[in-house]
Tab-separated table of C-alpha atoms in Angstrom:
chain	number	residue	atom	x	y	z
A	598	UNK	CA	21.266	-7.786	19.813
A	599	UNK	CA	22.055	-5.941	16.592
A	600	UNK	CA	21.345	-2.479	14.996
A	601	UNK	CA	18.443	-2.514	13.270
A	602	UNK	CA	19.475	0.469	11.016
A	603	UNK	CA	23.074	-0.628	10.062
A	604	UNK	CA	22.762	-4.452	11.454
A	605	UNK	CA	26.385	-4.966	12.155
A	606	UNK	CA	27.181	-3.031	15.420
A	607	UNK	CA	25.349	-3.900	18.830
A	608	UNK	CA	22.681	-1.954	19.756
A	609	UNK	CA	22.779	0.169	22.519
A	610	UNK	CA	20.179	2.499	22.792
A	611	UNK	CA	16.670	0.453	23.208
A	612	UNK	CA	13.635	2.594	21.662
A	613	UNK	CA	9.754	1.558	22.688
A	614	UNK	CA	6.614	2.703	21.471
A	615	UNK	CA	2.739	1.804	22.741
A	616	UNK	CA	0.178	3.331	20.749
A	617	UNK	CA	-3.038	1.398	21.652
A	618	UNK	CA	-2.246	-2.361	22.367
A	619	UNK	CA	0.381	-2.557	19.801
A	620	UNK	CA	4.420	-2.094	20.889
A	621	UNK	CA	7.059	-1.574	18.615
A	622	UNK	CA	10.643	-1.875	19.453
A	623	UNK	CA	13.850	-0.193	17.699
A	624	UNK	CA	17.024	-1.206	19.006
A	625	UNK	CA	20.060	1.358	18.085
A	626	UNK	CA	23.967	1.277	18.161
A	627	UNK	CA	25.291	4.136	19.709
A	628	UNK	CA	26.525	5.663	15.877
A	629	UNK	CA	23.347	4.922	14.633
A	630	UNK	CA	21.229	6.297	17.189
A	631	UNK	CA	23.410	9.996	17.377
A	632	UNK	CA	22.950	10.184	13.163
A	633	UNK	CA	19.035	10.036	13.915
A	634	UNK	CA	19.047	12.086	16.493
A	635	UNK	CA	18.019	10.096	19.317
A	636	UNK	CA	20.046	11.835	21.841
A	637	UNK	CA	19.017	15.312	20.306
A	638	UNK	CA	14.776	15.252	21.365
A	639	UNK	CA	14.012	17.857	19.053
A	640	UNK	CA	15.533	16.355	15.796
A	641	UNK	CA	14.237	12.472	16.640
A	642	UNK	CA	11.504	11.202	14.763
A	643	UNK	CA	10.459	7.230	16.301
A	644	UNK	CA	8.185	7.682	13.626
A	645	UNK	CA	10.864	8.153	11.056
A	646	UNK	CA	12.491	4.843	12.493
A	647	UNK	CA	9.349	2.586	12.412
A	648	UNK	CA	8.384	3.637	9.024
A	649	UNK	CA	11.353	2.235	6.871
A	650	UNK	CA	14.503	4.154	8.743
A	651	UNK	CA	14.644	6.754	6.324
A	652	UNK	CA	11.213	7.317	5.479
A	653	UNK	CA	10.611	11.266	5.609
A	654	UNK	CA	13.856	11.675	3.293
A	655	UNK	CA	12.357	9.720	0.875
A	656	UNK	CA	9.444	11.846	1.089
A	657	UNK	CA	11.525	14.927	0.853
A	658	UNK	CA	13.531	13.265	-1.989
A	659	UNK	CA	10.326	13.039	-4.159
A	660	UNK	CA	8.743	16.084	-3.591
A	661	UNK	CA	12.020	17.095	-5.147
A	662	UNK	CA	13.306	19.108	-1.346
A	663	UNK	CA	10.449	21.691	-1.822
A	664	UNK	CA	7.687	21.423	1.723
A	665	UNK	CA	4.629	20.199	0.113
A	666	UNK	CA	1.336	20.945	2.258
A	667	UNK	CA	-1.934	19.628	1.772
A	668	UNK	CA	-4.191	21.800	0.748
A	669	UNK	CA	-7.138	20.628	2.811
A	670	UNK	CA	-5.667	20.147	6.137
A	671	UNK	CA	-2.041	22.118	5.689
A	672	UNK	CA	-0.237	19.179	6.527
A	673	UNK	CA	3.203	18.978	5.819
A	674	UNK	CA	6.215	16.444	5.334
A	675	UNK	CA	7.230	17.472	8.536
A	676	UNK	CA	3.942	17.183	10.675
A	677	UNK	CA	4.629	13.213	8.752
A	678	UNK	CA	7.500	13.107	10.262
A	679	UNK	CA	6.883	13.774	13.845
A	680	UNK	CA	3.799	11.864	13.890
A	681	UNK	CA	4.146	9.127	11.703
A	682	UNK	CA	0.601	9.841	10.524
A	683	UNK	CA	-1.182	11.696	7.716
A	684	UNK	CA	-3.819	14.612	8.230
A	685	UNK	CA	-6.608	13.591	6.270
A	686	UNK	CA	-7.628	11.474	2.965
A	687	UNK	CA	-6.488	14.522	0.498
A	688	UNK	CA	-2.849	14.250	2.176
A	689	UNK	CA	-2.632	10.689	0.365
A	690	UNK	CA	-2.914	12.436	-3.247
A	691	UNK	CA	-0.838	15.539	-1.881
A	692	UNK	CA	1.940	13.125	-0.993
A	693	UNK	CA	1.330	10.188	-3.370
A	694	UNK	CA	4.929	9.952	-4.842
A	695	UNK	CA	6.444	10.339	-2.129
A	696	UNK	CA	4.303	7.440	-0.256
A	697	UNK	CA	4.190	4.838	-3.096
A	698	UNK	CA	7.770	3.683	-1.970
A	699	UNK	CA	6.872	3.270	1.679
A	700	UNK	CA	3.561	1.732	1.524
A	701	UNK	CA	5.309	-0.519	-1.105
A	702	UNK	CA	7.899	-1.508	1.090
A	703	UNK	CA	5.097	-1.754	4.402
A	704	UNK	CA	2.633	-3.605	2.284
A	705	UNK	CA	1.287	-5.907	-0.285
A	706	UNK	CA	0.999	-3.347	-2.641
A	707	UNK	CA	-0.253	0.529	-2.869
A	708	UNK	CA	-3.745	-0.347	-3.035
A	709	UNK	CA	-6.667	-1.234	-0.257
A	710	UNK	CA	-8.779	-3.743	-1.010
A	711	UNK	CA	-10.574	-4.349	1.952
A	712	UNK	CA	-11.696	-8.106	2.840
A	713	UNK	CA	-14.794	-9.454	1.897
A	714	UNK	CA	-16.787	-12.844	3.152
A	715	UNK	CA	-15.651	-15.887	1.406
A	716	UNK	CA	-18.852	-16.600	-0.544
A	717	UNK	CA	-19.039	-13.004	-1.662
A	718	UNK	CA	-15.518	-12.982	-3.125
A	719	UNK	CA	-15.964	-16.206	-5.047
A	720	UNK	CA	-18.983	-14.484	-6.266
A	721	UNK	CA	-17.709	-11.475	-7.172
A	722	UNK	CA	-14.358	-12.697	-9.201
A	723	UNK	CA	-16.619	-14.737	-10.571
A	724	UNK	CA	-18.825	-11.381	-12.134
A	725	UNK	CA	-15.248	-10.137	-13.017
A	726	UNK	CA	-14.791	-13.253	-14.951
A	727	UNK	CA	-17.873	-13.413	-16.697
A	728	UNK	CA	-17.189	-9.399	-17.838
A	729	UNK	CA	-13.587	-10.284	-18.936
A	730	UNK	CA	-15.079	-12.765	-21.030
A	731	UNK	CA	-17.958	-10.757	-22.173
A	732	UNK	CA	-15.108	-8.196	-24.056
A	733	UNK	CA	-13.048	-10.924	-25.307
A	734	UNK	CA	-16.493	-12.619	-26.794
A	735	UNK	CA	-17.338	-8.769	-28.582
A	736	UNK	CA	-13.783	-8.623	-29.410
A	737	UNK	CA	-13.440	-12.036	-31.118
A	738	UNK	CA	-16.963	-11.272	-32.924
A	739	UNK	CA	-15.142	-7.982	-33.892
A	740	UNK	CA	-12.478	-9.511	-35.451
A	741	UNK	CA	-14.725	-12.150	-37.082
A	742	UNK	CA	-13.297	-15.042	-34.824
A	743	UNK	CA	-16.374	-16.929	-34.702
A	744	UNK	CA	-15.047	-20.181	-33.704
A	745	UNK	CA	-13.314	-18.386	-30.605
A	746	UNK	CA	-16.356	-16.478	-30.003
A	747	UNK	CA	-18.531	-19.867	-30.005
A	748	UNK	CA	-16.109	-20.758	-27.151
A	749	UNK	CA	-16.128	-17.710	-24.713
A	750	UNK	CA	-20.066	-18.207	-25.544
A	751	UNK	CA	-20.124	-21.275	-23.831
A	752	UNK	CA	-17.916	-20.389	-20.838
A	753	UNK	CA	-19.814	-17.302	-20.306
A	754	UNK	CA	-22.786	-19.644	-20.067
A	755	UNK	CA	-21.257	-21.938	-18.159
A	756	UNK	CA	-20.137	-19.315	-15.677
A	757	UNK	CA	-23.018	-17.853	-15.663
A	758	UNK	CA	-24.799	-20.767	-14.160
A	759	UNK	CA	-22.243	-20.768	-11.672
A	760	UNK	CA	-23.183	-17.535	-10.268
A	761	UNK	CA	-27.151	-18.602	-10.566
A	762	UNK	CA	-27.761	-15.496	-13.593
A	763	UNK	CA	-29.070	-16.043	-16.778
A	764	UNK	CA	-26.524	-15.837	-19.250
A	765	UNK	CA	-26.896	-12.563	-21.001
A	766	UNK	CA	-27.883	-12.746	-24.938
């Protein structure tokens, strides 16, 4: 089995972690493991290896090597580090920069969206439509593009019967 960190040498040092039902595994080679500290308990962070092998120096890298704290719970980079967790909702503005590379790397993307029912999604992209259509209808009449306006007319109408609304006037 190879190093997850430098994946070239064979890993040595097997690292486990059960929070809840879930179980993550790091496996280490012996150079890798001594350079995060493994062997030292005070200066290893598992959560530092699960969240992107590198992840609070990216943090400290943003904040530009200066200990940001939140201001609402006095979290700090390296309370993130040890736990792998933040404090509270404020700590996600307090250490925004430094997060948007991780959660970009861990995720779709550095927004939640939730999930929604089928029939309510289709419903609601289909109100987004219908208002992305309403400004490029007031912005063709704006610009005196009435034959282009006639046209988002009728597909506002048409989506609008769609979503079972009248189409507004």
């Amino acid at each position: 089995m190879l190093c997850c960190v430098c994946k070239e040498k064979e890993a040595t040092v097997h690292l486990t972690q059960i929070a809840g039902d879930k179980m993550q595994k790091v496996d280490l080679c012996e150079e890798c493991a001594k350079t995060k500290g493994v062997n030292d308990p005070m200066g290893f962070s598992l959560a530092d290896l699960l969240l992107g092998l590198g992840a609070s120096q990216e943090m400290e890298q943003a904040a530009g090597g200066t200990e940001a704290r939140c201001p609402r719970c006095g979290f700090t980079q390296a309370d993130f580090k040890k736990s792998g967790r933040l404090g509270c909702p404020e700590c996600y503005r307090t250490f925004a920069e430094a997060l948007e590379g991780l959660l970009k790397t861990m995720h779709k993307g550095t927004r939640h969206v939730g999930k929604a029912p089928e029939s309510l999604r289709a419903s609601r992209d289909l109100s987004d439509r219908i208002r992305a259509l309403q400004k490029r209808l007031a912005k063709a009449i704006e610009a005196e593009d009435f034959e282009q306006a006639a046209v988002l007319r009728d597909e506002i109408k048409q989506a609008s019967a769609q979503l079972g609304s009248p189409a507004p006037s």
